[in-house]
Amino acid sequence: MSTSLIPRAGRSLALLVAALVLPACQTVGANLAEVENEAVAAASADQPITGAPVGTMAEADPTDPLRFEGETHLRNIRQLTFGGNNAEAYWSPDGTQLSFQSDWGAINSQGCDQQFVMSVAEGAGEDGAGADLVSTGQGRTTCGYFLTDDRVVYASTHAAGPECPTTAAQRTGRYVWDVFDSFEIYVADADGSNPEVLIGGPGYDAEATVSPDGRFVIFTSTRSGDLELWRYEVATGDLLQLTDELGYDGGAFFSPDGSQIVWRASRPTGEAADQYRALLTQNAVQPGALDLYVADADGSNARQVTTLPGANWAPFFHPSGEKLIFASNHHTLDEGGREFDLFLVDLDGGDLERVTFSGTFDAFPMFSPDGTKLVFASNRNVERTPTRDTNVFVADWVE
């Protein structure tokens, strides 16, 4: 996968229906395609199908031209990347750097996602000169995240071969996403030196993030036969399985105090469950409905937070630890589900509040360690013109 859990849906030659999503940190783009081969091409390239913006693009504020009317929580929005698909931007512990994954041609000639680090103050620049490669430049990677010692963990297929692996979409001609069993979780210095396997073994291991104290890595794995959450203790190497219900469990993050986790999950039943199992044997998933769940950090006391249609995913804890910010298209399904926005919600599922209003794709939010800024990925741009480029943005957060 590349840019994170991405909604990926299937359909036939007419209109591709649905909001999708799939494992790995991957980028998202749960949307409709006009023709099936476009959907397959996008899945093969591991890119979201975002299409043209579908909302009303308000007049720009000359003092804050990347902010849209209604975005009361955001100020001083800055664009940090300038082309291709860039997502999964996550803060360093000191708040000065961001890890991110990208297929942007200016910095990545591989053709599928690699992992990079850039300064928050400077960004990657329009020519990409500020982006430093962390991964090997081979294979496909996903989900880079800083450890507390400033090393970066990420998943990669490079040990299985230097090329981008063949996707399930290429093999089957269907709009499905891959669960590459060649993904292992690596750790490397932020300049890409000293890479080594941190978590490996048979099956898919990816989507790693780290507890605030650096003690644990949480990740998604098929080592038990399903896509479940696992916790790895860095000092001891001990593993603990955190989930055990049928369906995709992934994209997990710890709360600010490390006492809880949040993640996205599907819970297929009946025929959908049979289809899920069958595709998983082919190392693929055809995404569908996703909702958010929280639990204690050991997986106990798990409970569902959202009960919304469509794809609800990319959750992260608000600095208070009492709310979540996440991406969703539940409000645009009648128009095809192309538009994803950021929302806030209480841990009990109440007080849902919309945060972004760009009329296009906004997802992958993460608060800075001090809670004063928000990084996210979006199709917005200063010109307010339709684009499928997904770039990284940072904004001041206003309560």
CSV table of C-alpha atoms in Angstrom, one decimal:
chain,number,residue,atom,x,y,z
A,1,MET,CA,0.0,0.0,0.0
A,2,SER,CA,1.3,3.3,-0.1
A,3,THR,CA,0.0,6.4,1.3
A,4,SER,CA,-2.1,4.6,4.1
A,5,LEU,CA,-5.4,3.0,4.4
A,6,ILE,CA,-7.0,4.0,1.3
A,7,PRO,CA,-10.5,3.5,0.4
A,8,ARG,CA,-10.5,1.3,-2.5
A,9,ALA,CA,-13.7,0.0,-4.0
A,10,GLY,CA,-14.7,-2.1,-6.9
A,11,ARG,CA,-17.4,-2.0,-9.5
A,12,SER,CA,-18.2,-2.9,-13.1
A,13,LEU,CA,-18.1,-0.9,-16.3
A,14,ALA,CA,-20.7,1.6,-15.3
A,15,LEU,CA,-20.1,3.7,-12.3
A,16,LEU,CA,-17.7,2.5,-9.6
A,17,VAL,CA,-19.7,2.9,-6.5
A,18,ALA,CA,-18.5,3.3,-3.0
A,19,ALA,CA,-16.1,4.5,-0.6
A,20,LEU,CA,-13.3,2.2,0.0
A,21,VAL,CA,-10.4,1.7,2.1
A,22,LEU,CA,-7.7,-0.6,2.7
A,23,PRO,CA,-4.8,-1.6,4.9
A,24,ALA,CA,-1.5,0.0,5.4
A,25,CYS,CA,-1.1,3.5,6.3
A,26,GLN,CA,-1.7,4.3,2.7
A,27,THR,CA,-3.2,7.3,1.1
A,28,VAL,CA,-6.9,7.5,0.6
A,29,GLY,CA,-9.2,8.4,-2.1
A,30,ALA,CA,-12.5,6.7,-1.7
A,31,ASN,CA,-14.3,7.8,-4.7
A,32,LEU,CA,-16.0,7.0,-8.0
A,33,ALA,CA,-14.2,6.3,-11.2
A,34,GLU,CA,-15.7,7.1,-14.6
A,35,VAL,CA,-14.5,3.9,-16.2
A,36,GLU,CA,-13.2,0.6,-14.7
A,37,ASN,CA,-9.8,0.7,-16.3
A,38,GLU,CA,-9.2,4.1,-14.6
A,39,ALA,CA,-9.9,2.5,-11.3
A,40,VAL,CA,-7.6,-0.4,-12.0
A,41,ALA,CA,-4.9,1.9,-13.2
A,42,ALA,CA,-5.2,4.0,-10.0
A,43,ALA,CA,-5.1,0.9,-7.8
A,44,SER,CA,-2.1,-0.4,-9.7
A,45,ALA,CA,-0.3,2.9,-9.2
A,46,ASP,CA,-1.4,2.9,-5.6
A,47,GLN,CA,-3.0,6.3,-6.0
A,48,PRO,CA,-6.3,7.7,-4.8
A,49,ILE,CA,-9.0,8.4,-7.3
A,50,THR,CA,-9.9,11.9,-6.2
A,51,GLY,CA,-11.2,13.5,-9.4
A,52,ALA,CA,-12.2,17.1,-9.5
A,53,PRO,CA,-13.3,19.0,-6.4
A,54,VAL,CA,-17.0,18.6,-5.9
A,55,GLY,CA,-17.7,21.3,-3.3
A,56,THR,CA,-18.0,25.0,-3.7
A,57,MET,CA,-14.6,26.6,-3.6
A,58,ALA,CA,-14.9,29.8,-1.7
A,59,GLU,CA,-13.0,33.0,-2.5
A,60,ALA,CA,-9.5,32.9,-1.0
A,61,ASP,CA,-8.6,35.0,2.0
A,62,PRO,CA,-5.5,36.9,0.8
A,63,THR,CA,-4.0,36.6,4.3
A,64,ASP,CA,-4.5,32.8,4.4
A,65,PRO,CA,-5.1,31.7,0.8
A,66,LEU,CA,-5.1,27.9,1.5
A,67,ARG,CA,-7.8,28.2,4.2
A,68,PHE,CA,-11.5,27.8,3.2
A,69,GLU,CA,-14.6,29.5,4.6
A,70,GLY,CA,-15.8,27.5,7.7
A,71,GLU,CA,-12.3,26.2,8.7
A,72,THR,CA,-12.4,28.0,12.0
A,73,HIS,CA,-9.9,25.6,13.7
A,74,LEU,CA,-7.1,26.3,11.0
A,75,ARG,CA,-4.9,29.3,10.5
A,76,ASN,CA,-1.8,30.1,8.6
A,77,ILE,CA,-1.9,27.0,6.4
A,78,ARG,CA,1.4,26.3,4.6
A,79,GLN,CA,2.0,23.8,1.7
A,80,LEU,CA,5.1,21.6,2.2
A,81,THR,CA,5.1,19.4,-0.9
A,82,PHE,CA,4.2,20.3,-4.5
A,83,GLY,CA,3.3,17.3,-6.7
A,84,GLY,CA,2.4,13.7,-7.0
A,85,ASN,CA,0.9,11.8,-4.0
A,86,ASN,CA,2.3,12.7,-0.6
A,87,ALA,CA,0.7,11.5,2.6
A,88,GLU,CA,1.2,9.9,6.0
A,89,ALA,CA,3.1,12.9,7.3
A,90,TYR,CA,4.0,12.3,11.0
A,91,TRP,CA,5.8,14.6,13.5
A,92,SER,CA,9.2,14.0,15.0
A,93,PRO,CA,9.1,14.0,18.9
A,94,ASP,CA,10.5,17.5,19.0
A,95,GLY,CA,8.1,18.8,16.4
A,96,THR,CA,10.7,20.1,14.0
A,97,GLN,CA,10.5,17.4,11.3
A,98,LEU,CA,7.9,15.3,9.5
A,99,SER,CA,8.3,11.8,8.0
A,100,PHE,CA,6.1,11.2,4.9
A,101,GLN,CA,5.7,8.9,2.0
A,102,SER,CA,5.7,10.0,-1.6
A,103,ASP,CA,5.7,9.0,-5.3
A,104,TRP,CA,6.4,12.6,-6.3
A,105,GLY,CA,8.7,12.5,-9.4
A,106,ALA,CA,10.9,15.3,-8.2
A,107,ILE,CA,12.1,13.2,-5.3
A,108,ASN,CA,11.3,9.6,-6.2
A,109,SER,CA,12.1,7.9,-9.5
A,110,GLN,CA,11.0,4.5,-8.2
A,111,GLY,CA,7.4,4.7,-9.3
A,112,CYS,CA,5.9,3.7,-6.0
A,113,ASP,CA,6.0,5.2,-2.5
A,114,GLN,CA,9.3,5.8,-0.7
A,115,GLN,CA,9.8,7.3,2.8
A,116,PHE,CA,11.2,10.8,3.3
A,117,VAL,CA,11.9,13.3,6.1
A,118,MET,CA,11.6,17.1,5.8
A,119,SER,CA,11.8,20.1,8.0
A,120,VAL,CA,8.5,21.6,9.2
A,121,ALA,CA,9.9,25.1,8.9
A,122,GLU,CA,11.2,24.7,5.3
A,123,GLY,CA,9.1,21.9,3.8
A,124,ALA,CA,10.3,19.9,0.8
A,125,GLY,CA,10.3,23.0,-1.5
A,126,GLU,CA,8.8,23.2,-4.9
A,127,ASP,CA,11.7,21.3,-6.4
A,128,GLY,CA,11.8,18.7,-3.6
A,129,ALA,CA,15.3,19.7,-2.4
A,130,GLY,CA,14.2,19.7,1.2
A,131,ALA,CA,13.1,16.1,1.2
A,132,ASP,CA,15.6,13.5,2.4
A,133,LEU,CA,15.2,9.8,1.6
A,134,VAL,CA,14.9,7.5,4.5
A,135,SER,CA,14.0,4.2,2.9
A,136,THR,CA,16.3,2.3,0.4
A,137,GLY,CA,14.7,3.6,-2.8
A,138,GLN,CA,13.8,0.1,-3.7
A,139,GLY,CA,10.6,-1.9,-3.4
A,140,ARG,CA,7.4,-0.3,-2.1
A,141,THR,CA,7.2,1.3,1.3
A,142,THR,CA,4.5,2.6,3.6
A,143,CYS,CA,4.0,4.3,7.0
A,144,GLY,CA,7.1,6.0,8.3
A,145,TYR,CA,7.0,7.0,11.9
A,146,PHE,CA,9.6,8.5,14.3
A,147,LEU,CA,10.9,6.6,17.3
A,148,THR,CA,11.8,8.7,20.4
A,149,ASP,CA,15.5,8.5,19.5
A,150,ASP,CA,14.7,10.1,16.1
A,151,ARG,CA,15.2,6.9,14.1
A,152,VAL,CA,12.3,6.1,11.7
A,153,VAL,CA,10.3,2.9,11.4
A,154,TYR,CA,8.7,2.0,8.1
A,155,ALA,CA,7.5,-1.0,6.1
A,156,SER,CA,9.1,-2.0,2.9
A,157,THR,CA,9.1,-4.9,0.4
A,158,HIS,CA,12.7,-4.2,-0.8
A,159,ALA,CA,14.1,-7.5,0.5
A,160,ALA,CA,11.9,-9.3,-1.9
A,161,GLY,CA,13.2,-7.3,-4.9
A,162,PRO,CA,14.2,-3.8,-5.9
A,163,GLU,CA,11.2,-3.2,-8.2
A,164,CYS,CA,7.7,-2.1,-7.3
A,165,PRO,CA,5.8,-5.4,-6.6
A,166,THR,CA,3.0,-6.4,-8.9
A,167,THR,CA,-0.3,-5.4,-7.5
A,168,ALA,CA,-3.5,-7.4,-7.1
A,169,ALA,CA,-5.2,-4.9,-9.4
A,170,GLN,CA,-2.7,-5.7,-12.1
A,171,ARG,CA,-3.2,-9.4,-11.6
A,172,THR,CA,-7.0,-9.4,-11.4
A,173,GLY,CA,-8.2,-6.3,-13.2
A,174,ARG,CA,-10.3,-5.5,-10.1
A,175,TYR,CA,-10.1,-2.4,-7.9
A,176,VAL,CA,-8.6,-4.1,-4.9
A,177,TRP,CA,-5.7,-3.2,-2.6
A,178,ASP,CA,-2.7,-5.2,-1.7
A,179,VAL,CA,-1.6,-6.8,1.6
A,180,PHE,CA,1.9,-7.6,0.4
A,181,ASP,CA,3.3,-10.5,2.4
A,182,SER,CA,6.8,-9.1,1.6
A,183,PHE,CA,6.2,-6.1,3.8
A,184,GLU,CA,8.6,-6.1,6.8
A,185,ILE,CA,9.0,-3.3,9.3
A,186,TYR,CA,12.4,-1.7,9.3
A,187,VAL,CA,14.1,0.9,11.4
A,188,ALA,CA,16.8,3.4,10.1
A,189,ASP,CA,18.4,6.6,11.1
A,190,ALA,CA,16.6,9.7,9.8
A,191,ASP,CA,19.2,10.1,7.0
A,192,GLY,CA,18.5,6.5,5.8
A,193,SER,CA,21.6,4.9,7.2
A,194,ASN,CA,21.8,1.8,9.3
A,195,PRO,CA,18.6,0.1,8.1
A,196,GLU,CA,17.6,-3.1,9.8
A,197,VAL,CA,14.6,-5.3,10.3
A,198,LEU,CA,12.7,-4.5,13.4
A,199,ILE,CA,9.6,-6.7,13.0
A,200,GLY,CA,9.5,-9.5,10.4
A,201,GLY,CA,8.4,-13.0,9.6
A,202,PRO,CA,5.9,-14.6,7.3
A,203,GLY,CA,3.0,-12.5,6.2
A,204,TYR,CA,2.1,-8.8,6.1
A,205,ASP,CA,3.7,-6.5,8.8
A,206,ALA,CA,3.1,-2.8,8.2
A,207,GLU,CA,1.3,0.3,9.5
A,208,ALA,CA,3.6,0.9,12.4
A,209,THR,CA,3.3,3.8,14.8
A,210,VAL,CA,5.0,4.4,18.2
A,211,SER,CA,3.8,5.2,21.7
A,212,PRO,CA,4.7,8.6,23.1
A,213,ASP,CA,7.3,7.2,25.5
A,214,GLY,CA,8.9,5.1,22.7
A,215,ARG,CA,8.2,1.8,24.6
A,216,PHE,CA,5.8,0.2,22.1
A,217,VAL,CA,5.3,-0.1,18.4
A,218,ILE,CA,1.7,-0.9,17.3
A,219,PHE,CA,1.3,-2.4,13.8
A,220,THR,CA,-1.0,-4.5,11.6
A,221,SER,CA,-0.1,-8.0,10.7
A,222,THR,CA,-1.6,-11.2,9.1
A,223,ARG,CA,0.5,-13.4,11.3
A,224,SER,CA,-2.6,-14.8,13.0
A,225,GLY,CA,-4.4,-15.3,9.7
A,226,ASP,CA,-6.4,-12.1,9.7
A,227,LEU,CA,-5.5,-8.4,9.6
A,228,GLU,CA,-5.1,-7.7,13.3
A,229,LEU,CA,-3.4,-5.1,15.5
A,230,TRP,CA,-0.2,-6.2,17.4
A,231,ARG,CA,2.0,-4.5,19.9
A,232,TYR,CA,5.7,-4.8,19.9
A,233,GLU,CA,7.8,-3.9,23.0
A,234,VAL,CA,11.0,-2.2,21.7
A,235,ALA,CA,13.3,-3.2,24.6
A,236,THR,CA,12.3,-6.9,24.9
A,237,GLY,CA,10.8,-7.8,21.5
A,238,ASP,CA,7.7,-9.1,23.2
A,239,LEU,CA,4.5,-9.3,21.0
A,240,LEU,CA,0.9,-8.9,22.1
A,241,GLN,CA,-2.1,-9.4,19.9
A,242,LEU,CA,-4.6,-6.6,20.5
A,243,THR,CA,-7.6,-7.5,18.3
A,244,ASP,CA,-9.2,-10.7,17.2
A,245,GLU,CA,-12.4,-10.0,15.4
A,246,LEU,CA,-12.9,-10.8,11.7
A,247,GLY,CA,-12.1,-7.8,9.4
A,248,TYR,CA,-9.4,-5.3,8.8
A,249,ASP,CA,-7.9,-3.6,11.9
A,250,GLY,CA,-5.3,-1.0,11.1
A,251,GLY,CA,-4.0,2.5,11.1
A,252,ALA,CA,-3.6,2.6,14.9
A,253,PHE,CA,-2.3,5.4,17.1
A,254,PHE,CA,-1.7,5.9,20.8
A,255,SER,CA,-3.3,8.7,22.9
A,256,PRO,CA,-1.1,11.6,24.1
A,257,ASP,CA,-0.6,9.8,27.4
A,258,GLY,CA,-0.1,6.4,25.9
A,259,SER,CA,-2.9,4.8,27.8
A,260,GLN,CA,-5.3,4.3,24.9
A,261,ILE,CA,-5.2,3.4,21.2
A,262,VAL,CA,-7.5,4.4,18.3
A,263,TRP,CA,-7.8,2.6,14.9
A,264,ARG,CA,-10.0,2.0,11.9
A,265,ALA,CA,-11.8,-1.3,11.4
A,266,SER,CA,-14.2,-3.2,9.1
A,267,ARG,CA,-16.5,-5.8,10.5
A,268,PRO,CA,-17.8,-7.8,7.5
A,269,THR,CA,-20.6,-10.4,8.0
A,270,GLY,CA,-22.4,-12.9,5.8
A,271,GLU,CA,-21.4,-12.9,2.2
A,272,ALA,CA,-19.1,-9.9,2.7
A,273,ALA,CA,-17.2,-11.9,5.3
A,274,ASP,CA,-16.8,-14.8,2.8
A,275,GLN,CA,-15.5,-12.4,0.2
A,276,TYR,CA,-13.1,-10.8,2.7
A,277,ARG,CA,-11.6,-14.2,3.6
A,278,ALA,CA,-11.3,-15.2,0.0
A,279,LEU,CA,-9.5,-12.0,-1.0
A,280,LEU,CA,-7.2,-12.2,2.0
A,281,THR,CA,-5.9,-15.6,0.8
A,282,GLN,CA,-4.8,-13.7,-2.4
A,283,ASN,CA,-3.1,-11.0,-0.3
A,284,ALA,CA,-5.7,-8.4,-1.2
A,285,VAL,CA,-8.6,-6.5,0.3
A,286,GLN,CA,-11.6,-4.8,-1.3
A,287,PRO,CA,-12.4,-2.0,1.0
A,288,GLY,CA,-15.8,-1.2,2.3
A,289,ALA,CA,-17.3,0.5,5.3
A,290,LEU,CA,-14.9,1.6,8.1
A,291,ASP,CA,-15.5,2.9,11.5
A,292,LEU,CA,-13.3,4.0,14.4
A,293,TYR,CA,-12.6,2.1,17.6
A,294,VAL,CA,-10.7,2.9,20.8
A,295,ALA,CA,-9.3,0.6,23.5
A,296,ASP,CA,-6.9,0.6,26.3
A,297,ALA,CA,-3.3,0.3,25.2
A,298,ASP,CA,-3.3,-3.5,25.8
A,299,GLY,CA,-6.4,-4.0,23.6
A,300,SER,CA,-8.8,-4.3,26.5
A,301,ASN,CA,-12.1,-2.4,26.8
A,302,ALA,CA,-12.4,-2.0,23.1
A,303,ARG,CA,-15.4,0.0,21.9
A,304,GLN,CA,-16.8,1.5,18.7
A,305,VAL,CA,-16.7,5.3,18.5
A,306,THR,CA,-18.4,6.0,15.1
A,307,THR,CA,-21.4,4.5,13.4
A,308,LEU,CA,-21.4,6.4,10.2
A,309,PRO,CA,-21.9,5.4,6.6
A,310,GLY,CA,-19.0,5.4,4.2
A,311,ALA,CA,-15.3,5.3,5.0
A,312,ASN,CA,-14.3,6.8,8.4
A,313,TRP,CA,-10.6,6.4,8.9
A,314,ALA,CA,-7.2,8.1,9.5
A,315,PRO,CA,-8.0,8.8,13.2
A,316,PHE,CA,-5.7,10.6,15.6
A,317,PHE,CA,-6.3,11.8,19.2
A,318,HIS,CA,-7.0,15.4,20.0
A,319,PRO,CA,-4.3,16.9,22.4
A,320,SER,CA,-6.9,16.7,25.2
A,321,GLY,CA,-7.2,12.9,24.8
A,322,GLU,CA,-10.9,13.3,24.9
A,323,LYS,CA,-11.7,13.7,21.2
A,324,LEU,CA,-10.6,12.2,17.9
A,325,ILE,CA,-9.9,13.9,14.6
A,326,PHE,CA,-10.5,11.7,11.5
A,327,ALA,CA,-11.3,11.7,7.8
A,328,SER,CA,-14.7,10.7,6.4
A,329,ASN,CA,-16.9,10.9,3.3
A,330,HIS,CA,-20.1,10.0,5.1
A,331,HIS,CA,-21.5,13.4,4.3
A,332,THR,CA,-20.9,13.2,0.5
A,333,LEU,CA,-22.1,9.7,-0.4
A,334,ASP,CA,-25.1,11.1,-2.2
A,335,GLU,CA,-22.7,13.0,-4.5
A,336,GLY,CA,-20.5,9.9,-5.0
A,337,GLY,CA,-18.3,10.1,-1.9
A,338,ARG,CA,-15.4,11.8,-3.7
A,339,GLU,CA,-15.0,14.5,-1.0
A,340,PHE,CA,-13.3,13.6,2.2
A,341,ASP,CA,-13.2,16.1,5.1
A,342,LEU,CA,-11.7,16.1,8.6
A,343,PHE,CA,-14.1,15.8,11.5
A,344,LEU,CA,-13.8,16.0,15.3
A,345,VAL,CA,-15.8,13.6,17.5
A,346,ASP,CA,-15.9,12.8,21.2
A,347,LEU,CA,-14.7,9.4,22.4
A,348,ASP,CA,-18.4,8.4,23.0
A,349,GLY,CA,-19.3,9.2,19.4
A,350,GLY,CA,-21.0,12.5,20.2
A,351,ASP,CA,-20.5,16.1,19.3
A,352,LEU,CA,-19.5,15.5,15.7
A,353,GLU,CA,-17.9,18.6,14.2
A,354,ARG,CA,-16.7,19.3,10.6
A,355,VAL,CA,-13.2,20.8,10.4
A,356,THR,CA,-12.4,21.2,6.7
A,357,PHE,CA,-14.4,22.7,3.8
A,358,SER,CA,-12.2,22.6,0.8
A,359,GLY,CA,-14.7,20.7,-1.4
A,360,THR,CA,-12.0,18.1,-2.2
A,361,PHE,CA,-9.8,15.5,-0.4
A,362,ASP,CA,-8.6,16.3,3.1
A,363,ALA,CA,-7.2,13.4,5.3
A,364,PHE,CA,-4.3,12.0,7.3
A,365,PRO,CA,-4.5,14.5,10.2
A,366,MET,CA,-1.9,14.5,13.1
A,367,PHE,CA,-1.5,17.0,15.9
A,368,SER,CA,2.0,18.3,16.7
A,369,PRO,CA,3.5,17.0,20.0
A,370,ASP,CA,2.7,20.3,21.7
A,371,GLY,CA,-0.8,20.4,20.2
A,372,THR,CA,-0.5,23.8,18.5
A,373,LYS,CA,-0.3,22.6,14.9
A,374,LEU,CA,-2.0,20.1,12.6
A,375,VAL,CA,-0.5,18.4,9.6
A,376,PHE,CA,-2.7,16.9,7.0
A,377,ALA,CA,-2.8,15.8,3.3
A,378,SER,CA,-5.1,17.5,0.8
A,379,ASN,CA,-5.8,18.2,-2.9
A,380,ARG,CA,-6.3,21.9,-2.2
A,381,ASN,CA,-4.0,24.5,-3.7
A,382,VAL,CA,-3.6,28.3,-3.8
A,383,GLU,CA,-5.0,28.6,-7.3
A,384,ARG,CA,-8.1,26.7,-6.2
A,385,THR,CA,-8.1,24.6,-9.4
A,386,PRO,CA,-9.0,20.9,-9.7
A,387,THR,CA,-6.0,18.6,-9.2
A,388,ARG,CA,-5.3,15.0,-8.3
A,389,ASP,CA,-2.0,15.9,-6.6
A,390,THR,CA,-2.1,15.1,-2.9
A,391,ASN,CA,0.2,17.3,-0.9
A,392,VAL,CA,1.2,17.8,2.7
A,393,PHE,CA,0.0,21.0,4.6
A,394,VAL,CA,0.6,22.3,8.1
A,395,ALA,CA,-1.6,24.7,10.0
A,396,ASP,CA,-1.9,26.5,13.3
A,397,TRP,CA,-4.6,24.8,15.4
A,398,VAL,CA,-7.3,27.1,17.0
A,399,GLU,CA,-9.6,25.7,19.6
